[in-house]
């Protein structure tokens, strides 16, 4: 039972480069999320997808785009990476609706130099 | 934006003692709260949740207390073990779509 799988686990980018973080879940969850975690701060929501075919901005969407490819997969794209996007990125999923916990992946540690 | 804060950034306890981790939230409309545990190099893991129509909920060695009057949440861990060493986050949601996380409390268990 894999749960939520993120790739890659580590990545170093140069300023201005682009990349896509991949996320897949095998729990048949409707909702998926992308968070970033910075030192001394909690997780902040970048984008979420309440269901297949929909995406919405979270707290910190600037500089990112997302694609809900299908029910299982939700990708996060950085079109032109900036040092301020150095962070640990977590993908999560949950069943649809209120009062349901989110399950997290292991994270992607991204460094932009 | 939302404000979810923790009273103490670090906490050290002796093995076998009880631990209490506190959290303050600001949105009175939040109706669902979760405590997560995050071990080094891993993603957050669900510990326990509580809905706003409850004051207390117990799990295995953990208890969450919710005081809506003062918008305060706490996590109690009984008989703390070395494996409990981690960062603990509270999270709240007023909508069910966006969870707002606190900054985390680092718990260290001293053998």
CSV table of C-alpha atoms in Angstrom, one decimal:
chain,number,residue,atom,x,y,z
A,1,UNK,CA,0.0,0.0,0.0
A,2,UNK,CA,2.0,3.0,-1.3
A,3,UNK,CA,-0.3,5.8,-0.2
A,4,UNK,CA,1.0,9.1,-1.6
A,5,UNK,CA,4.1,8.9,-3.7
A,6,UNK,CA,6.2,12.0,-4.7
A,7,UNK,CA,9.0,12.2,-7.2
A,8,UNK,CA,11.7,13.3,-7.1
A,9,UNK,CA,12.8,13.2,-3.5
A,10,UNK,CA,15.6,15.8,-4.0
A,11,UNK,CA,16.2,18.3,-6.7
A,12,UNK,CA,18.6,21.2,-7.3
A,13,UNK,CA,17.7,23.8,-9.9
A,14,UNK,CA,19.3,26.9,-11.2
A,15,UNK,CA,17.4,30.2,-11.0
A,16,UNK,CA,15.1,30.4,-14.1
A,17,UNK,CA,15.0,26.7,-14.7
A,18,UNK,CA,11.6,24.9,-14.8
A,19,UNK,CA,10.6,21.6,-13.4
A,20,UNK,CA,7.5,19.5,-12.5
A,21,UNK,CA,7.0,17.7,-9.2
A,22,UNK,CA,4.9,14.6,-9.6
A,23,UNK,CA,2.5,13.2,-7.1
A,24,UNK,CA,0.3,10.1,-7.2
A,25,UNK,CA,-2.0,8.5,-4.7
A,26,UNK,CA,-3.5,5.0,-4.7
A,27,UNK,CA,-6.3,5.5,-2.1
A,28,UNK,CA,-9.0,6.6,-4.5
A,29,UNK,CA,-9.1,10.0,-2.9
A,30,UNK,CA,-10.9,12.8,-4.6
A,31,UNK,CA,-9.0,15.7,-3.1
A,32,UNK,CA,-5.3,16.4,-3.5
A,33,UNK,CA,-3.0,19.2,-2.2
A,34,UNK,CA,0.4,20.7,-2.6
A,35,UNK,CA,2.1,22.3,0.4
A,36,UNK,CA,5.4,23.9,1.0
A,37,UNK,CA,7.3,23.7,4.3
A,38,UNK,CA,9.9,26.3,5.2
A,39,UNK,CA,12.1,26.2,8.3
A,40,UNK,CA,10.3,27.5,11.4
A,41,UNK,CA,7.0,27.6,9.6
A,42,UNK,CA,4.1,25.3,9.3
A,43,UNK,CA,2.9,23.9,6.0
A,44,UNK,CA,1.4,26.4,3.6
A,45,UNK,CA,-1.1,25.4,1.0
A,46,UNK,CA,0.0,26.2,-2.6
A,47,UNK,CA,-2.8,24.7,-4.6
A,48,UNK,CA,-5.4,22.1,-4.1
A,49,UNK,CA,-7.8,20.1,-6.2
A,50,UNK,CA,-11.1,19.2,-4.6
A,51,UNK,CA,-11.9,16.7,-7.3
A,52,UNK,CA,-10.7,15.6,-10.7
A,53,UNK,CA,-10.9,18.4,-13.2
A,54,UNK,CA,-10.8,21.2,-10.7
A,55,UNK,CA,-8.0,23.2,-9.1
A,56,UNK,CA,-7.9,26.2,-6.8
A,57,UNK,CA,-5.3,28.5,-5.3
A,58,UNK,CA,-4.2,28.2,-1.7
A,59,UNK,CA,-2.3,30.6,0.4
A,60,UNK,CA,0.9,30.9,-1.7
A,61,UNK,CA,0.2,30.1,-5.3
A,62,UNK,CA,2.4,32.7,-7.0
A,63,UNK,CA,5.1,31.1,-9.1
A,64,UNK,CA,3.4,27.8,-9.4
A,65,UNK,CA,1.0,26.0,-11.6
A,66,UNK,CA,-0.7,22.6,-11.1
A,67,UNK,CA,-2.4,20.0,-13.2
A,68,UNK,CA,-4.8,17.4,-12.0
A,69,UNK,CA,-4.0,14.8,-14.7
A,70,UNK,CA,-6.5,12.3,-13.5
A,71,UNK,CA,-7.9,11.1,-10.2
A,72,UNK,CA,-4.6,9.6,-9.1
A,73,UNK,CA,-2.1,12.3,-10.2
A,74,UNK,CA,-1.6,15.9,-9.3
A,75,UNK,CA,1.5,17.7,-10.5
A,76,UNK,CA,3.1,21.0,-9.4
A,77,UNK,CA,5.1,23.0,-11.9
A,78,UNK,CA,7.6,25.7,-11.4
A,79,UNK,CA,8.0,27.6,-14.7
A,80,UNK,CA,10.9,29.8,-13.7
A,81,UNK,CA,12.4,28.8,-10.4
A,82,UNK,CA,13.5,31.4,-7.9
A,83,UNK,CA,15.7,31.0,-4.7
A,84,UNK,CA,12.6,31.9,-2.7
A,85,UNK,CA,11.1,28.6,-3.9
A,86,UNK,CA,13.7,26.7,-2.0
A,87,UNK,CA,11.6,24.6,0.3
A,88,UNK,CA,10.3,21.1,1.1
A,89,UNK,CA,7.2,20.3,-0.9
A,90,UNK,CA,4.6,17.9,0.2
A,91,UNK,CA,1.7,16.4,-1.7
A,92,UNK,CA,-1.3,15.2,0.2
A,93,UNK,CA,-4.7,13.6,-0.5
A,94,UNK,CA,-7.9,13.1,1.3
A,95,UNK,CA,-11.4,11.9,0.7
A,96,UNK,CA,-13.8,14.6,-0.4
A,97,UNK,CA,-15.7,16.7,2.1
A,98,UNK,CA,-15.3,18.2,5.5
A,99,UNK,CA,-13.8,16.6,8.5
A,100,UNK,CA,-11.4,14.3,6.7
A,101,UNK,CA,-7.7,13.9,7.4
A,102,UNK,CA,-5.1,14.4,4.7
A,103,UNK,CA,-2.4,11.8,4.0
A,104,UNK,CA,1.0,13.1,3.1
A,105,UNK,CA,3.8,12.0,0.8
A,106,UNK,CA,7.4,11.9,1.9
A,107,UNK,CA,8.3,15.3,0.5
A,108,UNK,CA,10.5,16.7,-2.2
A,109,UNK,CA,13.4,18.8,-1.0
A,110,UNK,CA,14.0,21.5,-3.6
A,111,UNK,CA,17.0,23.9,-3.7
A,112,UNK,CA,17.1,26.7,-6.1
A,113,UNK,CA,20.6,28.3,-6.6
B,1,UNK,CA,-5.0,34.8,6.4
B,2,UNK,CA,-5.4,32.2,9.1
B,3,UNK,CA,-3.3,32.3,12.2
B,4,UNK,CA,-2.6,29.0,13.9
B,5,UNK,CA,0.2,29.3,16.5
B,6,UNK,CA,1.8,27.2,19.0
B,7,UNK,CA,2.7,28.4,22.5
B,8,UNK,CA,6.1,26.7,22.7
B,9,UNK,CA,8.5,25.9,19.8
B,10,UNK,CA,10.4,23.2,21.8
B,11,UNK,CA,9.5,20.8,24.5
B,12,UNK,CA,11.7,18.3,26.4
B,13,UNK,CA,10.3,15.6,28.6
B,14,UNK,CA,11.6,12.6,30.5
B,15,UNK,CA,10.7,9.3,29.1
B,16,UNK,CA,7.6,8.0,30.9
B,17,UNK,CA,6.3,11.5,31.7
B,18,UNK,CA,3.2,13.0,30.1
B,19,UNK,CA,3.6,15.7,27.4
B,20,UNK,CA,1.3,18.5,26.7
B,21,UNK,CA,1.5,20.5,23.4
B,22,UNK,CA,-0.6,23.6,23.0
B,23,UNK,CA,-2.0,25.3,20.0
B,24,UNK,CA,-4.0,28.5,19.5
B,25,UNK,CA,-6.2,29.2,16.5
B,26,UNK,CA,-7.9,32.4,15.3
B,27,UNK,CA,-10.8,31.4,13.2
B,28,UNK,CA,-14.0,30.9,15.1
B,29,UNK,CA,-15.5,29.3,12.1
B,30,UNK,CA,-13.0,26.4,12.1
B,31,UNK,CA,-14.9,23.2,12.7
B,32,UNK,CA,-12.3,20.5,12.4
B,33,UNK,CA,-8.9,20.2,13.9
B,34,UNK,CA,-6.1,17.7,13.4
B,35,UNK,CA,-2.9,16.9,15.1
B,36,UNK,CA,0.0,15.7,13.0
B,37,UNK,CA,3.3,14.2,13.9
B,38,UNK,CA,6.3,14.7,11.6
B,39,UNK,CA,9.5,12.8,12.1
B,40,UNK,CA,12.7,14.0,10.5
B,41,UNK,CA,12.8,13.5,6.8
B,42,UNK,CA,9.2,12.3,6.6
B,43,UNK,CA,5.8,13.7,5.8
B,44,UNK,CA,3.3,14.6,8.5
B,45,UNK,CA,1.3,11.7,9.9
B,46,UNK,CA,-2.2,11.9,11.3
B,47,UNK,CA,-2.4,11.4,15.1
B,48,UNK,CA,-5.9,12.4,16.1
B,49,UNK,CA,-8.7,14.7,15.1
B,50,UNK,CA,-11.5,16.5,16.8
B,51,UNK,CA,-14.7,18.2,15.6
B,52,UNK,CA,-15.9,21.4,16.9
B,53,UNK,CA,-18.9,19.8,18.6
B,54,UNK,CA,-16.6,17.9,20.9
B,55,UNK,CA,-14.4,19.1,23.8
B,56,UNK,CA,-12.3,16.0,24.2
B,57,UNK,CA,-11.2,13.0,22.2
B,58,UNK,CA,-9.0,10.1,23.2
B,59,UNK,CA,-6.9,7.8,21.2
B,60,UNK,CA,-4.2,5.4,22.1
B,61,UNK,CA,-2.0,7.3,24.6
B,62,UNK,CA,-3.1,10.6,23.1
B,63,UNK,CA,-5.9,13.0,24.1
B,64,UNK,CA,-6.9,16.1,22.3
B,65,UNK,CA,-8.7,18.9,24.1
B,66,UNK,CA,-10.6,21.7,22.4
B,67,UNK,CA,-11.6,24.9,24.1
B,68,UNK,CA,-13.7,26.9,21.7
B,69,UNK,CA,-14.2,29.7,24.1
B,70,UNK,CA,-10.5,30.7,24.1
B,71,UNK,CA,-9.8,29.0,20.7
B,72,UNK,CA,-7.2,26.7,22.2
B,73,UNK,CA,-6.3,23.1,21.3
B,74,UNK,CA,-4.0,20.8,23.1
B,75,UNK,CA,-2.4,17.4,22.6
B,76,UNK,CA,-1.6,15.2,25.6
B,77,UNK,CA,0.7,12.3,25.2
B,78,UNK,CA,0.7,9.8,28.1
B,79,UNK,CA,3.8,7.9,29.1
B,80,UNK,CA,6.0,9.6,26.5
B,81,UNK,CA,8.4,7.3,24.7
B,82,UNK,CA,11.5,8.0,22.7
B,83,UNK,CA,9.6,7.2,19.5
B,84,UNK,CA,7.4,10.2,20.3
B,85,UNK,CA,10.2,12.6,19.5
B,86,UNK,CA,9.1,14.6,16.5
B,87,UNK,CA,7.6,17.9,15.5
B,88,UNK,CA,3.9,18.1,16.2
B,89,UNK,CA,1.6,20.4,14.2
B,90,UNK,CA,-2.0,21.4,14.8
B,91,UNK,CA,-4.1,22.1,11.8
B,92,UNK,CA,-7.5,23.7,11.5
B,93,UNK,CA,-10.0,24.0,8.7
B,94,UNK,CA,-13.1,26.2,8.4
B,95,UNK,CA,-14.0,25.0,5.0
B,96,UNK,CA,-12.8,21.4,4.6
B,97,UNK,CA,-10.7,22.3,1.6
B,98,UNK,CA,-7.9,24.3,3.1
B,99,UNK,CA,-6.1,23.2,6.2
B,100,UNK,CA,-4.1,25.9,8.1
B,101,UNK,CA,-1.1,24.6,10.0
B,102,UNK,CA,0.7,25.9,13.0
B,103,UNK,CA,4.5,26.4,13.0
B,104,UNK,CA,5.1,23.2,15.0
B,105,UNK,CA,6.5,22.1,18.4
B,106,UNK,CA,9.6,20.0,18.5
B,107,UNK,CA,9.2,17.3,21.2
B,108,UNK,CA,12.4,15.7,22.5
B,109,UNK,CA,12.1,12.7,24.8
B,110,UNK,CA,15.0,12.3,27.2
B,111,UNK,CA,15.7,8.6,28.0
